[in-house]
PDB file of C-alpha atoms in Angstrom:
ATOM      1  CA  MET A   1      12.444  -8.249  -4.241  1.00  0.00           C
ATOM      2  CA  HIS A   2      12.592  -5.934  -7.252  1.00  0.00           C
ATOM      3  CA  THR A   3       9.252  -4.464  -8.277  1.00  0.00           C
ATOM      4  CA  ARG A   4       7.423  -3.485 -11.419  1.00  0.00           C
ATOM      5  CA  ARG A   5       4.137  -1.716 -11.993  1.00  0.00           C
ATOM      6  CA  ILE A   6       0.723  -2.946 -13.088  1.00  0.00           C
ATOM      7  CA  GLY A   7      -1.628  -0.015 -13.356  1.00  0.00           C
ATOM      8  CA  ASP A   8      -1.119   1.949 -10.144  1.00  0.00           C
ATOM      9  CA  VAL A   9       0.133  -1.043  -8.143  1.00  0.00           C
ATOM     10  CA  ASP A  10       3.743  -2.036  -7.502  1.00  0.00           C
ATOM     11  CA  VAL A  11       4.195  -5.813  -7.685  1.00  0.00           C
ATOM     12  CA  SER A  12       7.121  -8.194  -7.489  1.00  0.00           C
ATOM     13  CA  ALA A  13       9.021  -8.245 -10.786  1.00  0.00           C
ATOM     14  CA  ILE A  14       8.200 -11.948 -11.077  1.00  0.00           C
ATOM     15  CA  GLY A  15       4.826 -13.357 -10.108  1.00  0.00           C
ATOM     16  CA  LEU A  16       3.609 -16.852  -9.329  1.00  0.00           C
ATOM     17  CA  GLY A  17       1.610 -18.735 -11.940  1.00  0.00           C
ATOM     18  CA  ALA A  18      -0.637 -20.980  -9.877  1.00  0.00           C
ATOM     19  CA  MET A  19      -2.233 -23.123 -12.601  1.00  0.00           C
ATOM     20  CA  PRO A  20      -0.004 -26.230 -12.087  1.00  0.00           C
ATOM     21  CA  MET A  21      -1.404 -26.588  -8.583  1.00  0.00           C
ATOM     22  CA  SER A  22      -4.930 -27.269  -9.814  1.00  0.00           C
ATOM     23  CA  ILE A  23      -4.928 -29.079 -13.157  1.00  0.00           C
ATOM     24  CA  GLU A  24      -3.893 -32.603 -14.184  1.00  0.00           C
ATOM     25  CA  GLY A  25      -0.826 -33.866 -12.346  1.00  0.00           C
ATOM     26  CA  ARG A  26      -1.319 -31.413  -9.513  1.00  0.00           C
ATOM     27  CA  PRO A  27       0.356 -31.955  -6.147  1.00  0.00           C
ATOM     28  CA  ASP A  28      -1.505 -32.476  -2.902  1.00  0.00           C
ATOM     29  CA  GLU A  29      -2.873 -29.410  -1.155  1.00  0.00           C
ATOM     30  CA  GLU A  30      -0.162 -29.384   1.499  1.00  0.00           C
ATOM     31  CA  ARG A  31       2.592 -28.977  -1.088  1.00  0.00           C
ATOM     32  CA  SER A  32       0.591 -26.386  -2.998  1.00  0.00           C
ATOM     33  CA  LEU A  33       0.090 -24.286   0.116  1.00  0.00           C
ATOM     34  CA  ALA A  34       3.796 -24.641   0.920  1.00  0.00           C
ATOM     35  CA  THR A  35       4.638 -23.427  -2.601  1.00  0.00           C
ATOM     36  CA  ILE A  36       2.441 -20.345  -2.312  1.00  0.00           C
ATOM     37  CA  HIS A  37       3.778 -19.588   1.152  1.00  0.00           C
ATOM     38  CA  ALA A  38       7.371 -19.962  -0.093  1.00  0.00           C
ATOM     39  CA  ALA A  39       6.594 -17.440  -2.818  1.00  0.00           C
ATOM     40  CA  LEU A  40       5.165 -14.992  -0.293  1.00  0.00           C
ATOM     41  CA  ASP A  41       8.149 -15.492   2.025  1.00  0.00           C
ATOM     42  CA  ALA A  42      10.448 -14.617  -0.882  1.00  0.00           C
ATOM     43  CA  GLY A  43       8.560 -11.413  -1.659  1.00  0.00           C
ATOM     44  CA  VAL A  44       6.044 -12.346  -4.348  1.00  0.00           C
ATOM     45  CA  THR A  45       3.131  -9.909  -4.455  1.00  0.00           C
ATOM     46  CA  LEU A  46       1.502 -11.070  -7.709  1.00  0.00           C
ATOM     47  CA  ILE A  47      -0.304 -14.390  -8.133  1.00  0.00           C
ATOM     48  CA  ASP A  48      -1.965 -15.388 -11.403  1.00  0.00           C
ATOM     49  CA  THR A  49      -5.013 -17.635 -11.494  1.00  0.00           C
ATOM     50  CA  ALA A  50      -8.292 -18.198 -13.372  1.00  0.00           C
ATOM     51  CA  ASP A  51     -11.655 -19.790 -12.706  1.00  0.00           C
ATOM     52  CA  ALA A  52     -10.781 -22.387 -15.361  1.00  0.00           C
ATOM     53  CA  TYR A  53      -7.733 -23.641 -13.485  1.00  0.00           C
ATOM     54  CA  HIS A  54      -9.248 -26.873 -12.232  1.00  0.00           C
ATOM     55  CA  ARG A  55      -9.280 -30.523 -13.236  1.00  0.00           C
ATOM     56  CA  ASP A  56     -12.789 -31.905 -12.777  1.00  0.00           C
ATOM     57  CA  ALA A  57     -16.085 -30.481 -13.967  1.00  0.00           C
ATOM     58  CA  ASP A  58     -17.461 -30.086 -10.442  1.00  0.00           C
ATOM     59  CA  GLU A  59     -14.549 -28.048  -9.074  1.00  0.00           C
ATOM     60  CA  VAL A  60     -14.624 -24.813 -11.080  1.00  0.00           C
ATOM     61  CA  GLY A  61     -12.454 -22.251  -9.343  1.00  0.00           C
ATOM     62  CA  HIS A  62     -10.287 -24.830  -7.537  1.00  0.00           C
ATOM     63  CA  ASN A  63      -7.211 -22.651  -7.970  1.00  0.00           C
ATOM     64  CA  GLU A  64      -8.921 -19.492  -6.741  1.00  0.00           C
ATOM     65  CA  ILE A  65     -10.094 -21.296  -3.602  1.00  0.00           C
ATOM     66  CA  LEU A  66      -6.601 -22.657  -3.015  1.00  0.00           C
ATOM     67  CA  ILE A  67      -5.056 -19.203  -3.326  1.00  0.00           C
ATOM     68  CA  ALA A  68      -7.630 -17.653  -1.002  1.00  0.00           C
ATOM     69  CA  LYS A  69      -6.811 -20.300   1.601  1.00  0.00           C
ATOM     70  CA  ALA A  70      -3.069 -19.769   1.230  1.00  0.00           C
ATOM     71  CA  LEU A  71      -3.328 -15.989   1.522  1.00  0.00           C
ATOM     72  CA  ALA A  72      -5.629 -16.155   4.535  1.00  0.00           C
ATOM     73  CA  SER A  73      -3.104 -18.335   6.369  1.00  0.00           C
ATOM     74  CA  HIS A  74      -0.058 -16.119   5.756  1.00  0.00           C
ATOM     75  CA  ASP A  75       0.767 -12.791   7.361  1.00  0.00           C
ATOM     76  CA  ARG A  76       1.708 -11.274   3.984  1.00  0.00           C
ATOM     77  CA  GLY A  77      -1.408 -12.466   2.209  1.00  0.00           C
ATOM     78  CA  GLY A  78      -2.970  -9.027   2.277  1.00  0.00           C
ATOM     79  CA  ASP A  79      -0.109  -7.554   0.252  1.00  0.00           C
ATOM     80  CA  VAL A  80      -0.755  -9.699  -2.832  1.00  0.00           C
ATOM     81  CA  LEU A  81      -2.370  -8.628  -6.080  1.00  0.00           C
ATOM     82  CA  VAL A  82      -4.426 -11.597  -7.261  1.00  0.00           C
ATOM     83  CA  ALA A  83      -4.992 -11.592 -11.017  1.00  0.00           C
ATOM     84  CA  THR A  84      -7.773 -13.889 -12.159  1.00  0.00           C
ATOM     85  CA  LYS A  85      -9.513 -14.424 -15.470  1.00  0.00           C
ATOM     86  CA  GLY A  86     -12.860 -15.358 -16.981  1.00  0.00           C
ATOM     87  CA  GLY A  87     -14.112 -16.488 -20.372  1.00  0.00           C
ATOM     88  CA  HIS A  88     -12.372 -19.866 -20.588  1.00  0.00           C
ATOM     89  CA  LEU A  89     -14.033 -23.064 -19.379  1.00  0.00           C
ATOM     90  CA  ARG A  90     -13.062 -26.686 -18.734  1.00  0.00           C
ATOM     91  CA  PRO A  91     -15.915 -29.196 -19.138  1.00  0.00           C
ATOM     92  CA  GLY A  92     -13.947 -31.783 -17.167  1.00  0.00           C
ATOM     93  CA  ASP A  93     -12.842 -34.021 -20.016  1.00  0.00           C
ATOM     94  CA  GLY A  94      -9.480 -32.309 -20.416  1.00  0.00           C
ATOM     95  CA  SER A  95     -10.696 -29.918 -23.105  1.00  0.00           C
ATOM     96  CA  TRP A  96     -10.996 -26.137 -23.008  1.00  0.00           C
ATOM     97  CA  THR A  97     -14.006 -24.189 -24.301  1.00  0.00           C
ATOM     98  CA  LEU A  98     -14.883 -20.499 -24.607  1.00  0.00           C
ATOM     99  CA  ASP A  99     -17.674 -18.197 -23.482  1.00  0.00           C
ATOM    100  CA  GLY A 100     -16.942 -14.519 -23.979  1.00  0.00           C
ATOM    101  CA  SER A 101     -20.550 -13.411 -23.683  1.00  0.00           C
ATOM    102  CA  PRO A 102     -21.095 -10.409 -21.402  1.00  0.00           C
ATOM    103  CA  ARG A 103     -23.590 -12.390 -19.329  1.00  0.00           C
ATOM    104  CA  HIS A 104     -21.103 -15.189 -18.687  1.00  0.00           C
ATOM    105  CA  LEU A 105     -18.219 -12.840 -17.891  1.00  0.00           C
ATOM    106  CA  LYS A 106     -20.286 -10.948 -15.337  1.00  0.00           C
ATOM    107  CA  GLU A 107     -21.528 -14.157 -13.724  1.00  0.00           C
ATOM    108  CA  ALA A 108     -17.982 -15.552 -13.720  1.00  0.00           C
ATOM    109  CA  CYS A 109     -16.678 -12.426 -12.025  1.00  0.00           C
ATOM    110  CA  GLU A 110     -19.317 -12.688  -9.283  1.00  0.00           C
ATOM    111  CA  ALA A 111     -18.339 -16.312  -8.675  1.00  0.00           C
ATOM    112  CA  SER A 112     -14.638 -15.406  -8.546  1.00  0.00           C
ATOM    113  CA  LEU A 113     -15.396 -12.673  -6.019  1.00  0.00           C
ATOM    114  CA  ARG A 114     -17.054 -15.227  -3.755  1.00  0.00           C
ATOM    115  CA  ARG A 115     -14.264 -17.790  -4.072  1.00  0.00           C
ATOM    116  CA  LEU A 116     -11.528 -15.239  -3.435  1.00  0.00           C
ATOM    117  CA  GLY A 117     -13.486 -13.728  -0.565  1.00  0.00           C
ATOM    118  CA  VAL A 118     -12.970 -10.119  -1.658  1.00  0.00           C
ATOM    119  CA  GLU A 119     -15.205  -7.129  -2.346  1.00  0.00           C
ATOM    120  CA  ALA A 120     -13.317  -6.274  -5.542  1.00  0.00           C
ATOM    121  CA  ILE A 121     -10.915  -8.349  -7.650  1.00  0.00           C
ATOM    122  CA  GLY A 122      -7.482  -6.737  -7.906  1.00  0.00           C
ATOM    123  CA  LEU A 123      -6.949  -7.537 -11.596  1.00  0.00           C
ATOM    124  CA  TYR A 124      -9.560  -9.218 -13.773  1.00  0.00           C
ATOM    125  CA  GLN A 125      -8.613 -10.301 -17.293  1.00  0.00           C
ATOM    126  CA  PHE A 126     -10.662 -11.511 -20.249  1.00  0.00           C
ATOM    127  CA  HIS A 127      -9.094 -14.939 -20.687  1.00  0.00           C
ATOM    128  CA  ARG A 128      -9.339 -15.606 -24.423  1.00  0.00           C
ATOM    129  CA  PRO A 129     -11.259 -14.159 -27.403  1.00  0.00           C
ATOM    130  CA  ASP A 130     -14.444 -16.043 -28.256  1.00  0.00           C
ATOM    131  CA  PRO A 131     -14.966 -16.074 -32.050  1.00  0.00           C
ATOM    132  CA  ARG A 132     -18.737 -16.308 -31.518  1.00  0.00           C
ATOM    133  CA  VAL A 133     -18.856 -13.017 -29.618  1.00  0.00           C
ATOM    134  CA  PRO A 134     -17.711  -9.613 -30.946  1.00  0.00           C
ATOM    135  CA  TYR A 135     -14.542  -8.701 -29.070  1.00  0.00           C
ATOM    136  CA  ALA A 136     -15.905  -5.269 -28.223  1.00  0.00           C
ATOM    137  CA  GLU A 137     -18.869  -6.846 -26.434  1.00  0.00           C
ATOM    138  CA  SER A 138     -16.632  -9.046 -24.287  1.00  0.00           C
ATOM    139  CA  VAL A 139     -14.358  -6.177 -23.345  1.00  0.00           C
ATOM    140  CA  GLY A 140     -17.426  -4.020 -22.781  1.00  0.00           C
ATOM    141  CA  ALA A 141     -18.434  -6.414 -20.002  1.00  0.00           C
ATOM    142  CA  ILE A 142     -15.017  -5.999 -18.404  1.00  0.00           C
ATOM    143  CA  ARG A 143     -15.467  -2.208 -18.629  1.00  0.00           C
ATOM    144  CA  ASP A 144     -18.832  -2.498 -16.889  1.00  0.00           C
ATOM    145  CA  LEU A 145     -17.278  -4.528 -14.065  1.00  0.00           C
ATOM    146  CA  LEU A 146     -14.590  -1.880 -13.701  1.00  0.00           C
ATOM    147  CA  ASP A 147     -17.129   0.948 -13.637  1.00  0.00           C
ATOM    148  CA  GLU A 148     -19.227  -0.919 -11.068  1.00  0.00           C
ATOM    149  CA  GLY A 149     -16.243  -1.396  -8.762  1.00  0.00           C
ATOM    150  CA  LYS A 150     -16.383  -5.187  -8.970  1.00  0.00           C
ATOM    151  CA  ILE A 151     -12.800  -5.151 -10.223  1.00  0.00           C
ATOM    152  CA  ARG A 152     -10.038  -2.668  -9.460  1.00  0.00           C
ATOM    153  CA  MET A 153      -8.067  -3.106 -12.691  1.00  0.00           C
ATOM    154  CA  ALA A 154      -8.764  -4.643 -16.091  1.00  0.00           C
ATOM    155  CA  GLY A 155      -6.641  -6.705 -18.441  1.00  0.00           C
ATOM    156  CA  ILE A 156      -6.871  -9.048 -21.415  1.00  0.00           C
ATOM    157  CA  SER A 157      -5.147 -12.300 -22.331  1.00  0.00           C
ATOM    158  CA  ASN A 158      -4.217 -14.039 -25.583  1.00  0.00           C
ATOM    159  CA  ALA A 159      -4.739 -10.839 -27.557  1.00  0.00           C
ATOM    160  CA  ASN A 160      -3.208  -9.473 -30.760  1.00  0.00           C
ATOM    161  CA  PRO A 161      -2.121  -5.833 -31.293  1.00  0.00           C
ATOM    162  CA  GLU A 162      -5.446  -4.821 -32.835  1.00  0.00           C
ATOM    163  CA  GLN A 163      -7.333  -6.274 -29.881  1.00  0.00           C
ATOM    164  CA  ILE A 164      -5.003  -4.551 -27.417  1.00  0.00           C
ATOM    165  CA  ARG A 165      -5.666  -1.169 -28.993  1.00  0.00           C
ATOM    166  CA  LEU A 166      -9.408  -1.833 -29.181  1.00  0.00           C
ATOM    167  CA  ALA A 167      -9.591  -2.989 -25.573  1.00  0.00           C
ATOM    168  CA  ASN A 168      -7.690   0.061 -24.364  1.00  0.00           C
ATOM    169  CA  GLU A 169     -10.079   2.290 -26.300  1.00  0.00           C
ATOM    170  CA  ILE A 170     -13.188   0.566 -24.924  1.00  0.00           C
ATOM    171  CA  LEU A 171     -11.769   0.747 -21.410  1.00  0.00           C
ATOM    172  CA  GLY A 172     -11.089   4.458 -21.801  1.00  0.00           C
ATOM    173  CA  GLY A 173      -7.323   4.083 -21.568  1.00  0.00           C
ATOM    174  CA  ARG A 174      -7.592   1.904 -18.451  1.00  0.00           C
ATOM    175  CA  LEU A 175      -6.150  -1.333 -19.855  1.00  0.00           C
ATOM    176  CA  VAL A 176      -3.329  -2.237 -17.455  1.00  0.00           C
ATOM    177  CA  SER A 177      -2.179  -5.698 -18.565  1.00  0.00           C
ATOM    178  CA  VAL A 178      -1.862  -8.109 -21.458  1.00  0.00           C
ATOM    179  CA  GLN A 179      -1.181 -11.759 -20.634  1.00  0.00           C
ATOM    180  CA  ASN A 180       0.116 -13.667 -23.656  1.00  0.00           C
ATOM    181  CA  GLN A 181       2.184 -16.773 -24.194  1.00  0.00           C
ATOM    182  CA  PHE A 182       5.869 -15.944 -24.583  1.00  0.00           C
ATOM    183  CA  SER A 183       8.949 -18.136 -24.117  1.00  0.00           C
ATOM    184  CA  PRO A 184      12.187 -19.044 -25.909  1.00  0.00           C
ATOM    185  CA  ALA A 185      10.196 -21.520 -27.991  1.00  0.00           C
ATOM    186  CA  PHE A 186       7.177 -19.231 -28.525  1.00  0.00           C
ATOM    187  CA  ARG A 187       8.124 -15.729 -29.625  1.00  0.00           C
ATOM    188  CA  SER A 188       5.224 -14.745 -31.841  1.00  0.00           C
ATOM    189  CA  SER A 189       3.997 -12.375 -29.117  1.00  0.00           C
ATOM    190  CA  GLU A 190       6.971 -10.030 -29.658  1.00  0.00           C
ATOM    191  CA  PRO A 191       4.702  -7.457 -31.429  1.00  0.00           C
ATOM    192  CA  GLU A 192       2.335  -7.463 -28.449  1.00  0.00           C
ATOM    193  CA  LEU A 193       5.239  -7.073 -26.029  1.00  0.00           C
ATOM    194  CA  ASP A 194       6.577  -4.142 -28.049  1.00  0.00           C
ATOM    195  CA  LEU A 195       3.142  -2.501 -28.152  1.00  0.00           C
ATOM    196  CA  CYS A 196       2.720  -2.862 -24.396  1.00  0.00           C
ATOM    197  CA  ASP A 197       6.135  -1.283 -23.907  1.00  0.00           C
ATOM    198  CA  GLU A 198       5.048   1.608 -26.136  1.00  0.00           C
ATOM    199  CA  LEU A 199       1.718   2.116 -24.357  1.00  0.00           C
ATOM    200  CA  GLY A 200       2.957   1.571 -20.807  1.00  0.00           C
ATOM    201  CA  ILE A 201       0.844  -1.562 -20.305  1.00  0.00           C
ATOM    202  CA  ALA A 202       2.187  -4.485 -18.272  1.00  0.00           C
ATOM    203  CA  PHE A 203       3.004  -7.567 -20.354  1.00  0.00           C
ATOM    204  CA  LEU A 204       2.615 -10.832 -18.411  1.00  0.00           C
ATOM    205  CA  PRO A 205       4.212 -13.769 -20.273  1.00  0.00           C
ATOM    206  CA  TRP A 206       2.444 -17.029 -19.486  1.00  0.00           C
ATOM    207  CA  SER A 207       4.368 -20.299 -19.729  1.00  0.00           C
ATOM    208  CA  PRO A 208       7.592 -18.239 -19.866  1.00  0.00           C
ATOM    209  CA  LEU A 209       9.687 -21.367 -19.355  1.00  0.00           C
ATOM    210  CA  GLY A 210       7.866 -23.312 -22.055  1.00  0.00           C
ATOM    211  CA  GLY A 211       5.030 -24.879 -20.087  1.00  0.00           C
ATOM    212  CA  ILE A 212       4.673 -27.508 -17.392  1.00  0.00           C
ATOM    213  CA  SER A 213       6.065 -30.396 -19.436  1.00  0.00           C
ATOM    214  CA  LYS A 214       8.811 -28.427 -21.203  1.00  0.00           C
ATOM    215  CA  ALA A 215      10.282 -26.177 -18.499  1.00  0.00           C
ATOM    216  CA  ALA A 216      12.824 -28.756 -17.344  1.00  0.00           C
ATOM    217  CA  GLU A 217      14.046 -29.179 -20.933  1.00  0.00           C
ATOM    218  CA  LEU A 218      14.666 -25.488 -21.588  1.00  0.00           C
ATOM    219  CA  GLY A 219      18.446 -25.790 -21.472  1.00  0.00           C
ATOM    220  CA  SER A 220      18.651 -28.855 -23.676  1.00  0.00           C
ATOM    221  CA  GLY A 221      16.310 -27.374 -26.266  1.00  0.00           C
ATOM    222  CA  HIS A 222      17.925 -23.942 -26.395  1.00  0.00           C
ATOM    223  CA  ALA A 223      21.695 -24.214 -26.181  1.00  0.00           C
ATOM    224  CA  PRO A 224      22.510 -20.511 -25.662  1.00  0.00           C
ATOM    225  CA  PHE A 225      20.385 -20.448 -22.512  1.00  0.00           C
ATOM    226  CA  ALA A 226      22.299 -23.466 -21.170  1.00  0.00           C
ATOM    227  CA  ARG A 227      25.681 -21.995 -22.080  1.00  0.00           C
ATOM    228  CA  ILE A 228      24.980 -18.644 -20.435  1.00  0.00           C
ATOM    229  CA  ALA A 229      23.526 -20.421 -17.415  1.00  0.00           C
ATOM    230  CA  ASP A 230      26.751 -22.396 -17.028  1.00  0.00           C
ATOM    231  CA  ALA A 231      28.769 -19.190 -17.280  1.00  0.00           C
ATOM    232  CA  HIS A 232      26.801 -17.656 -14.413  1.00  0.00           C
ATOM    233  CA  GLY A 233      26.475 -20.846 -12.387  1.00  0.00           C
ATOM    234  CA  VAL A 234      22.668 -20.720 -12.426  1.00  0.00           C
ATOM    235  CA  SER A 235      19.808 -22.622 -14.068  1.00  0.00           C
ATOM    236  CA  PRO A 236      18.741 -22.030 -17.697  1.00  0.00           C
ATOM    237  CA  GLN A 237      15.295 -21.200 -16.306  1.00  0.00           C
ATOM    238  CA  ARG A 238      16.749 -18.354 -14.271  1.00  0.00           C
ATOM    239  CA  VAL A 239      18.570 -17.043 -17.345  1.00  0.00           C
ATOM    240  CA  CYS A 240      15.328 -17.193 -19.324  1.00  0.00           C
ATOM    241  CA  LEU A 241      13.431 -15.055 -16.825  1.00  0.00           C
ATOM    242  CA  ALA A 242      16.314 -12.568 -16.526  1.00  0.00           C
ATOM    243  CA  TRP A 243      16.303 -12.269 -20.324  1.00  0.00           C
ATOM    244  CA  MET A 244      12.581 -11.498 -20.321  1.00  0.00           C
ATOM    245  CA  LEU A 245      12.926  -8.906 -17.570  1.00  0.00           C
ATOM    246  CA  ALA A 246      15.647  -7.192 -19.599  1.00  0.00           C
ATOM    247  CA  LYS A 247      13.450  -6.890 -22.676  1.00  0.00           C
ATOM    248  CA  SER A 248      11.197  -4.193 -21.190  1.00  0.00           C
ATOM    249  CA  PRO A 249      10.350  -2.683 -17.795  1.00  0.00           C
ATOM    250  CA  MET A 250       6.737  -3.566 -18.571  1.00  0.00           C
ATOM    251  CA  VAL A 251       7.428  -7.333 -18.571  1.00  0.00           C
ATOM    252  CA  VAL A 252       6.293  -9.240 -15.457  1.00  0.00           C
ATOM    253  CA  PRO A 253       6.787 -13.000 -16.018  1.00  0.00           C
ATOM    254  CA  ILE A 254       4.461 -15.398 -14.192  1.00  0.00           C
ATOM    255  CA  PRO A 255       6.240 -18.772 -14.211  1.00  0.00           C
ATOM    256  CA  GLY A 256       4.148 -21.678 -13.013  1.00  0.00           C
ATOM    257  CA  ALA A 257       5.270 -23.627  -9.985  1.00  0.00           C
ATOM    258  CA  SER A 258       4.102 -26.464  -7.784  1.00  0.00           C
ATOM    259  CA  ARG A 259       7.210 -26.826  -5.593  1.00  0.00           C
ATOM    260  CA  PRO A 260       8.766 -24.285  -3.217  1.00  0.00           C
ATOM    261  CA  GLU A 261      12.244 -24.764  -4.684  1.00  0.00           C
ATOM    262  CA  THR A 262      11.002 -24.025  -8.214  1.00  0.00           C
ATOM    263  CA  ILE A 263       9.496 -20.646  -7.418  1.00  0.00           C
ATOM    264  CA  ARG A 264      12.527 -19.708  -5.314  1.00  0.00           C
ATOM    265  CA  ASP A 265      14.826 -20.361  -8.279  1.00  0.00           C
ATOM    266  CA  SER A 266      12.571 -18.332 -10.578  1.00  0.00           C
ATOM    267  CA  LEU A 267      12.520 -15.366  -8.219  1.00  0.00           C
ATOM    268  CA  ALA A 268      16.315 -15.282  -8.095  1.00  0.00           C
ATOM    269  CA  ALA A 269      16.254 -14.160 -11.744  1.00  0.00           C
ATOM    270  CA  THR A 270      15.585 -10.611 -10.560  1.00  0.00           C
ATOM    271  CA  ASP A 271      19.173 -10.477  -9.256  1.00  0.00           C
ATOM    272  CA  LEU A 272      20.784 -11.859 -12.419  1.00  0.00           C
ATOM    273  CA  THR A 273      22.209  -9.213 -14.752  1.00  0.00           C
ATOM    274  CA  LEU A 274      22.948 -10.264 -18.316  1.00  0.00           C
ATOM    275  CA  THR A 275      25.463  -8.431 -20.481  1.00  0.00           C
ATOM    276  CA  PRO A 276      24.281  -6.733 -23.687  1.00  0.00           C
ATOM    277  CA  GLU A 277      26.132  -9.423 -25.626  1.00  0.00           C
ATOM    278  CA  GLU A 278      24.365 -12.204 -23.726  1.00  0.00           C
ATOM    279  CA  ARG A 279      20.989 -10.590 -24.262  1.00  0.00           C
ATOM    280  CA  ALA A 280      21.664 -10.241 -27.975  1.00  0.00           C
ATOM    281  CA  GLU A 281      22.681 -13.899 -28.190  1.00  0.00           C
ATOM    282  CA  LEU A 282      19.483 -14.985 -26.449  1.00  0.00           C
ATOM    283  CA  ASP A 283      17.366 -12.713 -28.648  1.00  0.00           C
ATOM    284  CA  ALA A 284      18.866 -14.447 -31.691  1.00  0.00           C
ATOM    285  CA  ALA A 285      18.653 -17.970 -30.256  1.00  0.00           C
TER     286      ALA A 285
END
């Protein structure tokens, strides 16, 4: 498995996005554990989660608990960087709400520590800006957690360039990751990707294949990806991830998966080399 760097940690060039295993339409636990184990067997050392990745109101942290169980039952579980997030909530009615208050973020971190069964969270990210709370106050809470040793590395998610620069300043240059939406259909995070490349901060595209309901349609919705996939004899999804990896050494995609075969196909993108002409065609698609 090819590796990339988040902060001072080498991780697999493609991580596992675990959200599909805990929200609506999720598989049974047996298949979820098999998916995580398949990822570990293939060399994945980065798993993305959040306390808000659950379905019902009374199961906050479902995904974190699932990951902890999967890691504890695999001989490579100790080699994985688990990236979790706080500041987003799910009341249980299918909606998403926000709480970026320092008090909530610190309480959420403590709860995530317990669910993951660790003394310090490998990478903790502020999930989404809360318009009711000054951004500096939210990031200040993340800084406090870092200073207290509750988290080993700090990141932010769903941030714009101004927020990235501000967060890095508040964290004293210790911002290691930015997790934003980025896919063939959603490219408005290009400025953030470019800034991360400039600053040496890992950029983690979420929903890189277009999201749970759209991933299977990537080829039909974006013809160049399908054409280049046919030329290489691989899936359009694999081409998509190879394209992202080629954009910057700071890019670490985290495609979601809920089946072993899906994550295996995604991971194979690290061995797919696109020509400059193919990359240019995909950039323009």
